Amino acid sequence: MAGFAISNSDDGPKQFEGKITFYVVLCGIIAATGGLMFGYDVGISGGVTSMDDFLQKFFPKVYVKKHEVKEDNYCKFDDQGLQLFTSSLYLAALMSSFLASKTCKSYGRKMTMQAASIFFLVGVVLNAAARDLAMLIIGRILLGVGIGFANQAVPLFLSEIAPVRIRGALNILFQLDVTIGILIANVVNYFTSTIRPWGWRLSLGLAGVPAIILFLGSLLITETPTSLIERQKLDEGLAMLKKIRGTEKVELEFNEIVHASKIAQEVKRPFRNVMMRSSRPQLVIAILMQVFQQFTGINAIMFYAPVLFQTIGFKNDGSLLSAVIMGSVNVLCTVVSILLVDRLGRRILLLEACVQMLISQAAIGVILQLFMKATNTLHQDVAIWVVVLVCLFVSSFAWSWGPLGWLIPSETFPLETRTAGFAFAVSSNMLFTFVIAQAFLSMMCHMKAGIFFFFAAWIVLMALFVVFLLPETKNVPIDEMMERVWKKHWYWKRYVDHVENRNRTSDVEVATN
Ligand code: BGC
């Protein structure tokens, strides 16, 4: 499957030669298992926090409230401590992603992934063996550090090793693993909820499996040529590039990376550079993609699906089963994204999804508004309609904002600000995931069905953002974005126009030595 990636730049069109080798695909599959850890965690907390044994042990007040028949439907799980259990992980991930950006730059993407799996494993042990709330929360924090490291290193790794024409697809393997992780977690919860009284320990303990897979797998994979070259290992970088591209003729691509890395060397403080005017387009887009991704309301559904389905009247088993159905839709539709993203492009997927998500969120809002009162449960037929609408919502998220939230920030920054810029993406994702995790159950308690209209309003905003401010990055080589994307965009070009020549160092913080 030989092929060329065409690349235009100031000195005319360039062609990067390369095959889609077995090795590159293998490395992609292994690295993507970092997404399994993240996904498993997203999926497991909702189920665990609706298990009676778990609630009785750590959150006795919620347990009592849950079983009081008179309790308001929308409020029975509203408890800051319970929400902190879910959300503490994301705060830790937020902070650690900045540290991870440094290890990514200085020690490489591969080592950062290994560190991720180790932090995560220690967290798993503490969680599964938890005797009190403190142990539980400290475990969650370590899991969070692991996720911060993995989510920083994996998408960058995937975008850097990928041949340009399958970059989207390869990168989305990360998100595919996230969705598989969520699904496995839902299935695990379905079974462990019947193992009394320690099923929740099994649920939390099995999170160790993806971490072990990532650790062992990372021993087999390569470092990215970009990271080797960035760290002055030029020969190794060249050899690795030949290996992953399956050809000796990698000179053009190699030179391009060396060129990018020379500029990167001159940047003494990447974090400061990322704040400069010339990085504004990528930075704003990286952050907004995360804000919007989270304000679709996806995690309100992912974390709390079993709780949500219980709220509308399914019993414990029924609610987990509905979560499993929803999880399967999520996985399948991520595959759709892998197939389409490099053909149709990023923008069209995002826009189509906005329409579908808007309709489904608004419809869920209307149904709950009409039929869901404070203390009743929904009639079975109506509840099934809600599940169908949730699946419609999840499917469109899965082929758009889910994967592209990670893909776009990983492919738009130039090398000199890539790890720092991506750290802003990861940390914003974690920050807004935290906000949703912490606030959703309370918001639902106060806003009732209105919460779904709240998310629908955000969807309108994000569609406008895509139409006016998000350029298409399909098929543009990663180190050619400046010339071919930013300098041509009607709005963003004013920020980068003055970066005439990337060799010129006037706009970068130059090392003094
Ligand atoms: C998001 C997660 C979300 C998942 C759902 C990811 O892209 O970052 O927050 O839970 O998609 O599939």
Tab-separated table of N, CA and C and ligand atoms in Angstrom, residues 38 42 175 178-179 182 290 293-294 298-299 302-303 330 397 401-403 406 429 433, ligand 1:
chain	number	residue	atom	x	y	z
A	38	PHE	N	-8.702	5.344	30.546
A	38	PHE	CA	-9.565	6.520	30.687
A	38	PHE	C	-11.040	6.097	30.588
A	42	VAL	N	-14.216	6.264	33.211
A	42	VAL	CA	-15.440	7.042	32.981
A	42	VAL	C	-16.658	6.151	33.209
A	175	GLN	N	-9.677	7.195	20.899
A	175	GLN	CA	-11.075	7.361	21.315
A	175	GLN	C	-11.821	6.032	21.239
A	178	VAL	N	-11.217	4.428	24.306
A	178	VAL	CA	-11.982	5.078	25.384
A	178	VAL	C	-13.390	4.477	25.425
A	179	THR	N	-13.994	4.368	24.236
A	179	THR	CA	-15.384	3.882	24.214
A	179	THR	C	-15.451	2.397	24.591
A	182	ILE	N	-15.304	2.215	28.272
A	182	ILE	CA	-16.591	2.562	28.915
A	182	ILE	C	-17.543	1.365	28.838
A	290	GLN	N	-12.477	21.445	23.823
A	290	GLN	CA	-12.723	20.682	25.061
A	290	GLN	C	-13.941	21.202	25.811
A	293	GLN	N	-16.825	20.028	23.867
A	293	GLN	CA	-17.007	18.572	23.968
A	293	GLN	C	-17.724	18.217	25.272
A	294	GLN	N	-17.294	18.850	26.352
A	294	GLN	CA	-17.900	18.509	27.637
A	294	GLN	C	-19.304	19.097	27.790
A	298	ILE	N	-22.158	15.064	27.305
A	298	ILE	CA	-21.858	13.635	27.146
A	298	ILE	C	-21.565	12.935	28.469
A	299	ASN	N	-20.803	13.603	29.335
A	299	ASN	CA	-20.431	12.884	30.552
A	299	ASN	C	-21.521	12.877	31.602
A	302	MET	N	-22.567	9.677	30.378
A	302	MET	CA	-21.632	8.559	30.567
A	302	MET	C	-21.439	8.198	32.046
A	303	PHE	N	-21.171	9.206	32.865
A	303	PHE	CA	-20.915	8.903	34.280
A	303	PHE	C	-22.169	8.408	34.969
A	330	ASN	N	-21.912	3.642	21.313
A	330	ASN	CA	-20.752	4.534	21.384
A	330	ASN	C	-19.549	3.931	20.655
A	397	PHE	N	-22.297	11.998	18.917
A	397	PHE	CA	-21.099	12.435	19.649
A	397	PHE	C	-19.919	11.529	19.280
A	401	TRP	N	-17.587	14.940	18.068
A	401	TRP	CA	-16.913	15.691	19.126
A	401	TRP	C	-16.083	14.806	20.042
A	402	GLY	N	-16.449	13.540	20.180
A	402	GLY	CA	-15.657	12.637	21.015
A	402	GLY	C	-14.243	12.509	20.466
A	403	PRO	N	-14.102	11.877	19.300
A	403	PRO	CA	-12.747	11.687	18.768
A	403	PRO	C	-12.066	12.987	18.335
A	406	TRP	N	-9.986	15.213	20.633
A	406	TRP	CA	-8.586	14.829	20.884
A	406	TRP	C	-7.738	14.983	19.631
A	429	ASN	N	-9.893	19.757	29.032
A	429	ASN	CA	-10.837	18.641	28.986
A	429	ASN	C	-11.136	18.166	30.407
A	433	THR	N	-14.564	18.311	32.429
A	433	THR	CA	-15.118	17.018	32.846
A	433	THR	C	-15.393	17.075	34.343
B	1	BGC	C1	-14.412	12.392	26.240
B	1	BGC	C2	-14.869	11.772	27.509
B	1	BGC	C3	-16.129	10.998	27.264
B	1	BGC	C4	-15.937	10.000	26.149
B	1	BGC	C5	-17.219	9.319	25.787
B	1	BGC	C6	-14.206	11.317	25.224
B	1	BGC	O1	-13.756	11.885	24.053
B	1	BGC	O2	-13.223	13.134	26.449
B	1	BGC	O3	-15.042	12.777	28.461
B	1	BGC	O4	-16.517	10.324	28.395
B	1	BGC	O5	-15.421	10.630	25.009
B	1	BGC	O6	-17.061	8.370	24.791
